[in-house]
Structures are given as C-alpha cells and as structure tokens.
XYZ file of C-alpha atoms in Angstrom:
619
model
C 20.204 -14.038 -14.138
C 20.318 -12.020 -10.925
C 17.969 -9.253 -9.860
C 20.857 -6.793 -9.813
C 21.358 -7.432 -13.556
C 17.905 -6.094 -14.436
C 16.754 -4.635 -16.751
C 17.650 -7.049 -19.521
C 19.940 -5.701 -22.236
C 17.502 -7.323 -24.661
C 14.311 -9.007 -23.396
C 14.134 -11.041 -26.615
C 11.437 -11.713 -29.180
C 8.497 -13.448 -27.459
C 6.422 -16.300 -28.829
C 2.979 -14.683 -28.885
C 1.067 -17.301 -30.875
C -0.889 -18.189 -27.733
C -0.849 -17.746 -23.970
C 0.676 -21.173 -23.179
C 3.370 -20.671 -25.838
C 4.233 -17.325 -24.265
C 4.546 -18.957 -20.834
C 6.724 -21.687 -22.322
C 8.937 -19.051 -23.948
C 9.366 -17.293 -20.619
C 10.304 -20.559 -18.933
C 12.892 -21.412 -21.586
C 14.488 -17.997 -21.252
C 14.913 -18.595 -17.509
C 16.083 -22.193 -17.751
C 19.119 -21.569 -15.558
C 17.040 -20.078 -12.767
C 14.487 -22.866 -13.079
C 17.159 -25.560 -12.740
C 18.598 -23.834 -9.677
C 15.181 -23.682 -8.042
C 14.573 -27.324 -8.980
C 17.839 -28.421 -7.368
C 17.216 -26.513 -4.137
C 13.620 -27.703 -4.104
C 14.729 -31.334 -4.376
C 17.091 -30.810 -1.457
C 14.315 -29.232 0.599
C 11.623 -31.827 -0.112
C 14.013 -34.755 0.135
C 15.000 -33.499 3.574
C 11.329 -33.405 4.533
C 10.871 -36.983 3.331
C 14.064 -38.102 5.091
C 12.777 -36.938 8.483
C 10.266 -39.767 8.446
C 13.082 -42.284 8.061
C 14.984 -40.750 10.969
C 11.865 -40.721 13.133
C 11.116 -44.384 12.378
C 14.665 -45.443 13.129
C 14.612 -43.484 16.393
C 11.360 -45.105 17.567
C 12.568 -48.564 16.649
C 15.899 -47.912 18.430
C 14.013 -46.985 21.581
C 11.878 -50.117 21.311
C 15.017 -52.250 20.821
C 16.919 -50.291 23.502
C 19.785 -49.656 21.060
C 21.769 -46.549 21.900
C 23.949 -46.774 18.822
C 21.024 -46.835 16.417
C 19.364 -44.047 18.388
C 22.470 -41.908 17.928
C 22.487 -42.774 14.227
C 18.837 -41.775 13.953
C 19.583 -38.502 15.737
C 22.391 -37.786 13.298
C 20.124 -38.482 10.311
C 17.435 -36.177 11.714
C 20.010 -33.395 12.208
C 21.344 -33.919 8.669
C 17.902 -33.848 7.108
C 16.965 -30.810 9.220
C 19.981 -28.932 7.882
C 18.982 -29.948 4.329
C 15.468 -28.621 4.949
C 16.753 -25.286 6.271
C 19.304 -24.716 3.510
C 17.020 -25.987 0.764
C 14.048 -23.902 1.910
C 16.137 -20.734 2.174
C 17.751 -21.091 -1.233
C 14.524 -22.305 -2.865
C 12.735 -19.191 -1.685
C 15.585 -17.018 -2.915
C 15.746 -18.572 -6.375
C 11.954 -18.754 -6.717
C 11.507 -15.065 -5.926
C 14.343 -14.249 -8.336
C 12.550 -16.215 -11.050
C 9.315 -14.380 -10.281
C 10.840 -10.908 -10.400
C 12.959 -11.551 -13.486
C 9.989 -13.000 -15.387
C 7.824 -10.038 -14.420
C 10.610 -7.635 -15.392
C 10.975 -9.297 -18.785
C 7.248 -8.992 -19.464
C 7.221 -5.356 -18.338
C 10.151 -4.570 -20.621
C 8.387 -6.220 -23.538
C 5.205 -4.260 -22.827
C 7.117 -0.991 -22.494
C 8.912 -1.636 -25.771
C 5.637 -2.431 -27.528
C 3.973 0.668 -26.057
C 6.802 2.869 -27.316
C 6.624 1.197 -30.710
C 2.866 1.641 -31.209
C 2.402 4.952 -29.413
C -1.162 6.261 -29.274
C -2.257 3.602 -31.772
C -2.063 1.054 -28.929
C -5.191 2.287 -27.136
C -7.105 2.302 -30.430
C -6.432 -1.398 -30.887
C -6.674 -2.493 -27.251
C -8.959 -1.081 -24.567
C -7.214 1.153 -22.054
C -8.469 -0.977 -19.149
C -6.961 -4.087 -20.696
C -3.604 -2.368 -21.117
C -3.674 -1.350 -17.453
C -4.641 -4.887 -16.384
C -1.841 -6.451 -18.432
C 0.841 -4.083 -17.162
C -0.134 -4.505 -13.488
C -1.980 -7.590 -12.254
C -1.292 -9.828 -15.237
C 2.449 -9.317 -14.955
C 2.390 -10.585 -11.364
C 0.271 -13.633 -12.251
C 2.599 -14.570 -15.106
C 5.622 -14.251 -12.817
C 3.861 -16.358 -10.194
C 3.390 -19.252 -12.615
C 6.967 -19.077 -13.880
C 8.399 -19.367 -10.378
C 5.820 -21.969 -9.267
C 6.805 -24.382 -12.046
C 10.207 -25.204 -10.564
C 8.786 -25.719 -7.060
C 6.066 -27.964 -8.470
C 8.593 -30.072 -10.394
C 10.763 -30.396 -7.290
C 7.742 -31.460 -5.218
C 6.647 -33.990 -7.863
C 10.121 -35.548 -8.105
C 10.442 -35.659 -4.313
C 7.109 -37.459 -4.005
C 8.186 -40.008 -6.602
C 11.455 -40.590 -4.708
C 9.638 -40.996 -1.385
C 7.065 -43.388 -2.860
C 9.784 -45.536 -4.455
C 11.683 -45.532 -1.164
C 8.587 -46.623 0.787
C 7.897 -49.448 -1.648
C 11.466 -50.694 -1.207
C 11.579 -50.103 2.564
C 8.149 -51.496 3.457
C 6.281 -52.978 0.481
C 3.132 -53.803 2.439
C 2.346 -50.130 3.156
C 4.511 -48.540 0.463
C 2.381 -49.972 -2.360
C -0.775 -48.551 -0.758
C 0.816 -45.114 -0.512
C 2.282 -45.259 -4.019
C -1.116 -46.105 -5.514
C -2.946 -43.451 -3.494
C -0.658 -40.483 -4.173
C -1.542 -40.127 -7.893
C -5.217 -40.157 -6.932
C -4.592 -37.376 -4.427
C -2.636 -35.337 -6.962
C -5.145 -35.722 -9.813
C -8.380 -35.593 -7.811
C -8.849 -31.870 -8.378
C -8.455 -32.010 -12.168
C -12.227 -32.391 -12.860
C -12.856 -29.228 -10.837
C -10.247 -27.078 -12.564
C -12.205 -26.200 -15.768
C -15.108 -24.807 -13.727
C -12.718 -22.919 -11.436
C -10.806 -21.531 -14.420
C -14.031 -20.415 -16.099
C -15.168 -18.560 -13.002
C -11.741 -16.979 -12.586
C -11.839 -15.792 -16.222
C -15.252 -14.213 -15.672
C -13.927 -12.459 -12.581
C -10.908 -11.064 -14.440
C -13.058 -9.934 -17.365
C -15.396 -8.028 -15.068
C -12.444 -6.599 -13.144
C -10.903 -5.358 -16.423
C -14.152 -3.605 -17.381
C -14.384 -2.016 -13.946
C -10.776 -0.824 -14.219
C -11.440 0.653 -17.654
C -14.556 2.427 -16.366
C -12.602 3.799 -13.401
C -9.740 5.072 -15.574
C -12.168 6.732 -18.008
C -14.029 8.349 -15.110
C -10.849 9.706 -13.528
C -9.608 11.014 -16.884
C -12.874 12.883 -17.452
C -13.481 13.920 -13.860
C -13.191 17.646 -14.602
C -15.825 17.407 -17.321
C -18.095 15.217 -15.195
C -18.009 17.756 -12.388
C -18.861 20.487 -14.833
C -22.010 18.737 -16.044
C -22.902 17.166 -12.720
C -22.351 13.625 -13.882
C -20.277 12.334 -10.958
C -23.182 10.451 -9.367
C -24.150 8.814 -12.649
C -20.683 7.424 -13.248
C -20.263 6.610 -9.554
C -23.408 4.497 -9.773
C -22.069 2.732 -12.853
C -18.768 1.982 -11.170
C -20.558 0.831 -8.013
C -22.624 -1.602 -10.085
C -19.515 -2.816 -11.935
C -17.597 -3.320 -8.677
C -20.490 -5.306 -7.225
C -20.412 -7.581 -10.251
C -16.692 -8.065 -9.675
C -17.353 -8.899 -6.025
C -20.024 -11.472 -6.887
C -17.778 -13.064 -9.512
C -14.894 -13.155 -7.004
C -17.095 -14.865 -4.410
C -18.217 -17.512 -6.939
C -14.593 -18.094 -7.941
C -13.468 -18.306 -4.308
C -16.153 -20.910 -3.581
C -14.782 -23.136 -6.305
C -11.207 -22.781 -5.085
C -12.302 -23.458 -1.511
C -13.911 -26.679 -2.746
C -10.613 -27.647 -4.382
C -8.792 -26.896 -1.117
C -11.316 -28.990 0.797
C -10.709 -31.934 -1.515
C -6.967 -31.505 -0.984
C -7.545 -31.783 2.778
C -10.178 -34.530 2.759
C -8.446 -37.089 0.559
C -5.030 -36.943 2.290
C -6.827 -37.268 5.604
C -8.581 -40.377 4.331
C -5.214 -41.756 3.194
C -3.745 -41.165 6.665
C -6.622 -43.022 8.300
C -6.202 -45.914 5.890
C -2.443 -46.080 6.518
C -2.876 -45.989 10.298
C -5.625 -48.616 10.305
C -3.886 -51.006 7.925
C -0.460 -50.415 9.461
C -1.730 -51.028 13.003
C -3.149 -54.393 11.952
C 0.161 -55.321 10.300
C 2.045 -54.295 13.450
C -0.298 -56.314 15.674
C 0.192 -59.321 13.442
C 3.962 -58.834 13.699
C 4.373 -58.383 9.956
C 5.996 -54.950 10.368
C 7.888 -53.259 13.165
C 6.606 -50.265 15.081
C 9.417 -48.149 13.665
C 8.359 -49.072 10.131
C 4.781 -47.971 10.862
C 6.038 -44.656 12.270
C 8.227 -44.189 9.186
C 5.342 -44.706 6.769
C 2.974 -42.555 8.828
C 5.537 -39.743 9.032
C 6.269 -40.001 5.319
C 2.587 -39.730 4.404
C 2.119 -36.805 6.799
C 5.132 -34.930 5.451
C 4.153 -35.643 1.840
C 1.048 -33.533 2.349
C 3.269 -30.453 2.186
C 4.688 -31.045 -1.320
C 1.231 -32.201 -2.445
C -0.042 -28.679 -1.834
C 2.129 -27.546 -4.714
C -0.115 -29.515 -7.071
C -2.996 -27.256 -6.050
C -0.783 -24.173 -6.296
C 0.428 -24.965 -9.812
C -3.163 -25.574 -10.884
C -4.208 -22.195 -9.485
C -1.157 -20.453 -10.908
C -1.779 -21.838 -14.386
C -5.492 -21.069 -14.236
C -4.805 -17.463 -13.298
C -1.775 -16.944 -15.526
C -3.149 -18.527 -18.724
C -5.663 -15.735 -19.492
C -3.111 -13.190 -18.288
C -0.543 -14.610 -20.695
C -3.144 -14.623 -23.462
C -3.849 -10.927 -22.926
C -0.142 -10.114 -22.771
C 0.484 -12.109 -25.950
C -2.327 -10.253 -27.682
C -0.802 -6.880 -26.827
C 2.719 -8.012 -27.728
C 1.526 -9.432 -31.058
C 0.462 -6.001 -32.321
C 2.804 -4.685 -34.972
C 3.351 -1.494 -36.880
C 1.683 -1.726 -40.275
C 4.101 -3.004 -42.909
C 3.412 -3.697 -46.565
C 5.143 -6.345 -48.624
C 4.804 -4.383 -51.831
C 6.910 -1.514 -50.508
C 10.626 -1.402 -51.117
C 11.708 -2.803 -47.703
C 14.305 -1.993 -45.089
C 16.274 1.218 -45.229
C 19.123 2.472 -43.113
C 18.780 5.002 -40.298
C 18.964 7.988 -42.665
C 16.047 10.369 -42.178
C 14.260 11.305 -45.403
C 13.176 14.840 -46.212
C 10.702 16.242 -48.676
C 6.958 16.334 -49.227
C 4.614 14.358 -47.012
C 2.087 12.462 -49.142
C -0.765 10.137 -48.231
C -1.740 7.928 -51.190
C -4.995 6.860 -49.531
C -6.527 10.352 -49.405
C -4.328 12.252 -51.868
C -3.214 14.650 -49.139
C 0.036 16.435 -49.981
C 1.946 18.605 -47.504
C 4.798 20.338 -49.369
C 8.115 20.526 -47.590
C 8.780 23.706 -45.628
C 5.169 24.956 -45.681
C 2.356 25.208 -43.171
C -0.493 23.070 -44.473
C -3.897 23.173 -42.809
C -6.260 20.230 -43.195
C -10.008 20.603 -42.739
C -12.173 17.508 -42.168
C -15.867 17.514 -41.472
C -15.538 14.485 -39.159
C -13.266 14.990 -36.091
C -12.767 11.240 -35.723
C -11.691 10.966 -39.358
C -9.275 13.840 -38.759
C -7.735 11.988 -35.793
C -7.311 8.804 -37.818
C -5.743 10.708 -40.694
C -3.337 12.460 -38.309
C -2.248 9.068 -36.952
C -1.775 7.777 -40.499
C 0.500 10.699 -41.311
C 2.620 9.683 -38.322
C 2.916 6.115 -39.546
C 0.379 4.718 -37.079
C -2.363 3.450 -39.347
C -5.167 1.486 -37.731
C -4.755 -2.284 -37.823
C -7.772 -2.750 -40.081
C -6.499 -0.259 -42.660
C -4.922 -1.871 -45.726
C -4.053 1.264 -47.678
C -0.461 2.057 -48.727
C 1.927 3.707 -46.325
C 2.366 7.472 -46.068
C 5.426 8.710 -47.986
C 7.970 11.239 -46.785
C 10.218 12.385 -49.589
C 9.096 9.329 -51.550
C 10.054 6.919 -48.739
C 7.345 4.853 -47.020
C 7.247 5.537 -43.272
C 6.558 1.855 -42.657
C 9.901 1.041 -44.259
C 11.840 3.287 -41.904
C 13.338 2.048 -38.635
C 11.131 3.049 -35.737
C 13.570 5.627 -34.328
C 14.004 7.280 -37.708
C 10.243 7.381 -38.331
C 9.576 8.922 -34.911
C 12.324 11.509 -35.369
C 11.034 12.434 -38.836
C 7.305 12.780 -38.117
C 5.819 13.778 -34.776
C 2.062 13.670 -34.186
C 0.426 15.583 -31.356
C -3.116 14.335 -30.924
C -6.038 16.399 -29.751
C -5.773 15.134 -26.170
C -2.032 15.153 -25.365
C -0.808 13.715 -22.070
C 1.457 15.595 -19.680
C 3.541 13.434 -17.381
C 4.054 14.449 -13.775
C 7.277 16.254 -12.912
C 8.832 19.677 -13.294
C 8.480 21.789 -16.420
C 12.191 21.264 -17.079
C 11.655 17.493 -17.049
C 8.628 17.865 -19.318
C 10.677 19.683 -21.939
C 13.803 17.539 -21.498
C 13.073 15.305 -24.495
C 14.990 14.139 -27.574
C 15.185 17.123 -29.910
C 17.230 18.644 -32.706
C 18.480 21.441 -30.433
C 17.437 24.157 -32.870
C 14.521 25.305 -30.681
C 15.197 26.038 -27.023
C 12.406 25.746 -24.428
C 12.091 29.522 -23.987
C 11.307 30.045 -27.674
C 8.871 27.147 -27.705
C 7.035 28.403 -24.615
C 6.839 31.893 -26.101
C 5.523 30.587 -29.421
C 2.875 28.533 -27.615
C 1.834 31.643 -25.641
C 2.535 30.023 -22.263
C 3.167 33.228 -20.307
C 0.087 32.848 -18.097
C 0.891 29.138 -17.630
C 4.328 30.031 -16.261
C 2.743 32.571 -13.905
C 0.297 29.926 -12.656
C 3.132 27.472 -12.052
C 5.071 30.077 -10.059
C 2.035 30.749 -7.857
C 1.504 27.026 -7.300
C 5.165 26.401 -6.522
C 5.752 24.945 -3.072
C 9.522 25.438 -2.878
C 9.272 29.217 -3.132
C 11.994 29.379 -5.778
C 9.918 31.529 -8.134
C 11.308 29.555 -11.072
C 8.462 28.133 -13.184
C 10.829 25.619 -14.776
C 11.261 23.986 -11.348
C 7.552 23.960 -10.520
C 5.930 20.558 -10.500
C 3.145 19.510 -12.819
C 0.664 17.020 -11.402
C -0.225 13.759 -13.133
C -1.701 14.393 -16.599
C -1.561 18.122 -15.757
C -4.870 17.993 -13.891
C -3.989 21.108 -11.888
C -4.010 23.125 -15.134
C -6.884 24.109 -17.367
C -7.491 22.431 -20.703
C -6.049 25.359 -22.628
C -2.946 25.492 -20.429
C -2.298 21.774 -20.891
C -2.787 22.140 -24.617
C -0.266 24.965 -24.878
C 2.358 23.151 -22.776
C 1.968 20.113 -25.012
C 2.383 22.336 -28.068
C 5.562 23.811 -26.578
C 6.889 20.308 -25.988
C 6.232 19.417 -29.633
C 7.923 22.603 -30.839
C 11.027 21.829 -28.742
C 11.320 18.466 -30.497
C 11.581 20.276 -33.860
C 10.897 17.258 -36.102
C 11.154 17.319 -39.878
C 7.347 17.080 -40.026
C 5.084 18.192 -37.179
C 1.427 17.082 -37.293
C -0.896 18.933 -34.904
C -4.469 17.755 -34.365
C -6.612 20.658 -33.114
C -3.749 22.243 -31.125
C -5.764 25.332 -30.090
C -9.283 23.988 -29.596
C -9.274 24.943 -25.890
C -7.849 28.496 -26.113
C -9.527 31.832 -26.781
C -9.526 33.451 -30.213
C -6.934 36.155 -29.428
C -4.452 33.599 -28.079
C -5.214 31.301 -31.000
C -4.327 34.024 -33.513
C -1.028 34.750 -31.762
C -0.192 31.027 -31.607
C -0.882 30.606 -35.319
C 1.402 33.484 -36.211
C 4.188 32.411 -33.801
C 4.145 28.752 -34.846
C 4.378 29.705 -38.508
C 7.382 31.915 -37.807
C 9.120 29.377 -35.557
C 8.529 26.500 -37.973
C 9.687 28.409 -41.038
C 11.486 26.019 -43.375
C 9.966 22.985 -41.638
C 6.896 21.015 -42.725
C 3.899 21.554 -40.469
C 0.450 20.013 -40.849
C -2.365 21.375 -38.700
C -5.781 19.737 -38.473
C -8.173 22.538 -37.613
C -11.383 24.264 -38.621
C -10.730 27.644 -37.005
C -10.538 30.536 -39.516
C -7.844 32.177 -37.374
C -5.513 29.245 -37.961
C -6.576 28.582 -41.538
C -5.908 32.183 -42.555
C -2.223 31.808 -41.588
C -1.712 28.569 -43.514
C 0.305 28.556 -46.723
C -2.223 26.161 -48.219
C -5.453 24.576 -47.032
C -6.600 21.070 -47.933
C -10.277 20.137 -47.598
C -10.799 16.392 -47.035
C -14.318 15.074 -47.538
C -15.356 11.422 -47.114
C -11.774 10.214 -46.987
C -10.475 12.020 -50.071
C -9.059 15.436 -50.877
C -11.937 17.502 -52.259
C -10.285 20.894 -52.694
C -6.939 22.654 -52.236
C -6.255 26.359 -52.071
C -6.056 29.407 -49.849
C -8.512 29.791 -47.014
C -10.364 32.764 -48.482
C -10.591 31.166 -51.920
C -12.057 27.956 -50.558
C -14.409 29.902 -48.331
C -15.740 31.667 -51.421
C -15.768 28.827 -53.951
C -16.285 25.601 -51.973
C -19.700 25.200 -50.249
C -18.683 22.080 -48.327
C -15.577 23.777 -46.958
C -17.563 26.856 -46.029
C -20.122 24.729 -44.205
C -17.419 23.098 -42.055
C -15.479 26.276 -41.295
C -18.448 28.556 -40.646
C -20.429 25.729 -39.020
C -23.487 26.362 -41.146
C -26.559 24.275 -40.458
C -28.343 22.379 -43.224
C -31.067 25.007 -43.351
C -28.475 27.752 -43.700
C -26.689 25.803 -46.429
C -29.960 25.331 -48.334
C -30.755 29.025 -47.962
C -27.286 29.986 -49.194
C -27.670 27.638 -52.160
C -31.061 29.169 -52.999
C -29.576 32.640 -52.823
C -26.730 31.602 -55.107
C -29.189 30.059 -57.562
C -31.340 33.222 -57.514
C -28.285 35.353 -58.130
C -27.246 33.137 -61.027
C -30.750 33.276 -62.538
C -30.852 37.049 -62.061
C -27.486 37.377 -63.744
C -28.684 35.227 -66.647
C -31.841 37.347 -67.069
C -29.778 40.512 -66.972
C -27.397 39.018 -69.527
C -30.298 38.089 -71.841
C -32.229 41.332 -71.454
C -29.254 43.650 -71.763
C -28.882 43.272 -75.600
C -32.651 43.829 -76.114
C -32.582 46.962 -73.997
C -29.576 48.239 -75.925
C -31.336 47.732 -79.264
C -34.453 49.500 -77.966
C -32.373 52.486 -76.895
C -30.691 52.593 -80.299
C -34.084 52.515 -82.105
C -35.383 55.319 -79.927
C -32.312 57.422 -80.596
C -32.596 56.833 -84.394
C -36.253 57.737 -84.483
C -35.554 60.868 -82.482
C-alpha cells in the first residue's frame, strides 16, 4: 500500500473485541508494509553492528602494521556505512508510510461509523471522546503500528550481533549476550505505573476537550447570560488537572529513560574493565576489545526502540480501546424481524409499535410531547436511530422495518432534522448541494423556509462583492447567523432533500410567530403528497397539521385535530397552552362546577315545568 493509493477502496471490517485485538487487526492488514520496514530495518541495524567489526579490524591492522588488512577494514566500513544510509532512508520511508496508512484506515472506519450512526453517535459516546478518538488517538495508533516493525528489526539485529560476538570473542561475547536481555527487560516493572498515569492523563484531557467543545458550542448563550467567566474557570481548573497529570506521567517516563541510560552505561564500564584485563593478560587482542566495545556502544541505539515500543503500546492501547468502542457501535437490529431486503425504498404509513404513533402517508402529522427530551428520542426512533438501551421493535415504513433496510435506503426514505441542526462551513450553494430527489430546487426550499432576510444578511456579509447570496460563505456551525436564521437554513436543506418521510423536531422554536405561521403554511404546501412529521407544541404549527398526535408517558394518548384536542383533552391543552398546575386545577374546578350546574339545571327543569303547568291549570 502506498500513500498515493489512499483512501482505501474498502477499509475492511475491524476486530473491535478489544484494543489489542484492534491493533493486531491493523498490523495484519498492513503485513506487506511491515515486512518491508522489517527488511530495511535489519539492513540498517546490521550495518550499525557491522561498523564495530570494521573498526576492530582497522585497529588491529594498525597494531600489526598490515596495510592489506587495513584496506579490507576500510572497505568493510564503507560497505556498512552504505548499508546504514540506504537502510535508514528506506526504513524511515516505509515506517512513515505504515503510520499514515494505519491512521488513514482508522479515520475511514470512524467516518464510516459516524455516517452510519448519525446523531445517535453522540448520545452513546461523549462528544469529547469522539473528538479525542478522531484526532489524537488516531496518531497514537498509527505510531504503534509503524513502531512495531522498527522494534522487530532492532530486536533481530541485537540477537544477530550478540550471536556474532559470542562466536567472535566468547570471553566478552557471553557477558554481553547475558546482559542485553537484562537491559531490554529492566523497564518492564515500571511500565504498569507509567501506563496508569498516562491513562489518567488522557482521561482528564478528554474531559477538558469535551468541556471546551461544549463551551464553544454554547458561547453565544453564555455571553448572553454572562456565564463566560464561570465556564472559563471550570476549563482553567480542568486544564490544570491535565497539566498535573501530564507532569506525573512525564516523571515516570523520565525514570524509564534514566534506567535505559544507566544500565547500558554500567554494561559499558563492565566491558571496558573486563576487556582491558583480558587484553593485558594477552587473552584477547586490542582489535577484539575495540570490536566488542564498539558493538556494545552501537547496540545502545537499537535498544532505545525497546523503550519506544513500550511507550507506543502504553499510549496506543487505551486509544485503540476507545476507537474499538466507537467502532463496535451498531445500528439497532432485531432478530425477530424479517431480515435483509434489497435497495428498494418502501412507501406508506410510518408506524412506531413502541408508542403506537401512526403518521399516514402523504399527510402532515404533528406530534405533541410534554417532555422535550422524550420528543427528541422519539424523533430519532422514527429515523431508525433508536438508543442502544432501547429493546422495542423497529419503526415500520409501509410495513417494512427500518432496521431491515440497507443504510442508504433507510437514510433516503426517512430524514430526521433534530432541534439543534449543524451547518457546515462553506457557501450556501455547497450547503444545499446534497443528495436529493431533484423535485425541490433550492429556491423553492429557501422560500418555503422564509429565508429572505437570511439571504439579505449573507449578501451584506459577503466579502467578494458579488451580491450573490448563494456564493456567500457560512462560518463554522453558522455562528455568524442568529439561531432562527440557522434553523431556517437547516429547514431549507431538509426540504431540498425531499425524502419520503421528513421528521422535524421543533423546526421553528427560534423564529417569531408571524414567520412561524408562514413557514407552517409553506411547508404544508411544498410537502403535499409527502409524509411529514413535526414535533412541536406551537398552536400556529399544530393548527396547520392534518392530524395531531398527543404522546404522554411514552404512549399515544389522543389523536385528532388541534382544536378538538384543545377542547377535549386536558393534558394536551396543558402542554400547548403551557398551563401551570394551579391553572389546570382551577380549570378542572370550573369544569366540575359547570357539570354540577348543568346536572342541577337538568334535575330542576322538569320540576319547574310541572309547577308552571299546575299554575296554568289552576288559573
């Protein structure tokens, strides 16, 4: 795999049973790149080890005054130097390729999962965790994947050098061969503590990131209520906790680095001391001592990769665990449903078996819920995005379970616009350039959503002076627009899509009453013949609905026209008119008094009639 071949045609199906299994899956999918890096790494590290042999031969040739062997030693040094240069260059190239391709694969998997789950993702996983996974965690996972091949090359090179030293000079080679495993494994007892501290640091950093993202998203509201300092203080405290955790983690890793410096230094002293005695006794030649000393010195470089792989695994393991958790989330599917269908898009009534909500095909159905959160969850259910903990049957469209449909068909059939829609940065043309049926052009959608003043505002804010609102840029999340303007642009985007079923959750909560009435009338006209479900409690919207469904405590409590329900259903009237409990009790007392008065009048009317008849007869 080359970087120019990215993105992958198919990133594959990951093993998300655990973080280590996910890392292993990534490594297997890049086996070719790993083998290339291993081969170049062996060339590089073997060249480093071979320099010691050339240096020893050169010193011994000088001692023996042998020009031929000196020339041979010079040739070996040049050969090993070329191997080091070529191996290092290609190792770096292949290692970086492995890093980038692994990160790209993870990003593709995350993007695919985000598109699959939609807004249900942030209900199951905290927004800060999603941000952490898609940014820092991706880099840490890629780091470990590319570090594995370099570590394996370093380990094999060390084994080769140790075996060579034992054969070349057993007296010192055995000492080195026995000491190297101790050097490599000395840091293992410190790794659990270092990993624990690193996990604490990442957890605190994720919370700080989530707090920062929530603060930025609600900055307009915070400024309105004067809450910037409060949230700034909270973020300052959270960032200080991250700093303290980072310092504690860095102390542990600095201790590991110190051990990696101290023990090899002790080995060098032991080799020099013991080797000098052997040379003085005439048991080894000076060139042999130089060879062993050089080999031990140069082996310190590949030994550093043992520390790096330990750090890479410690940092990437929790990152892989978080990524595996996100990638393991699935759309709700039920075994008792009929199972896979083709890409045909069903039509007909939209029905939710859990609540009994029915939205007849081709009509505008308004849904009234007393709990806004329950309304949001129900809207997501109608779009096929039930919460993970929900075990109720799937929503049916024309008798077909949405969970049985392929994802593309389900998304094209039912579109849900939540109460806080997101506008991506770009021009208005790019915002409305989305997959659609083609039956509704952007001009009609903008007119139906009453976006005339929004277009005027975009023209005034245009920096290119074109005067074309469609070419004006919208800032990230539409922060340069008011809440009502963002809401209407999002509504226009949904209308352009023209799905079979459009579910709108409080689409006009941020607009004035006159605009709301015009939007209700225009949307009903534009969506004629299409199924539209609107979650709202505004009488202006409810009065334009073909039918109104009142949902109370998770079940349909009443169905009818707005005025009928307003007259006959106290619970519905309380939600729509926003009556307080005292007002509801007063209204109930008045109704009871009227009923009692009517009963008294009904009882007394026959007696009064008889009395009048008796008076008339006597007269």
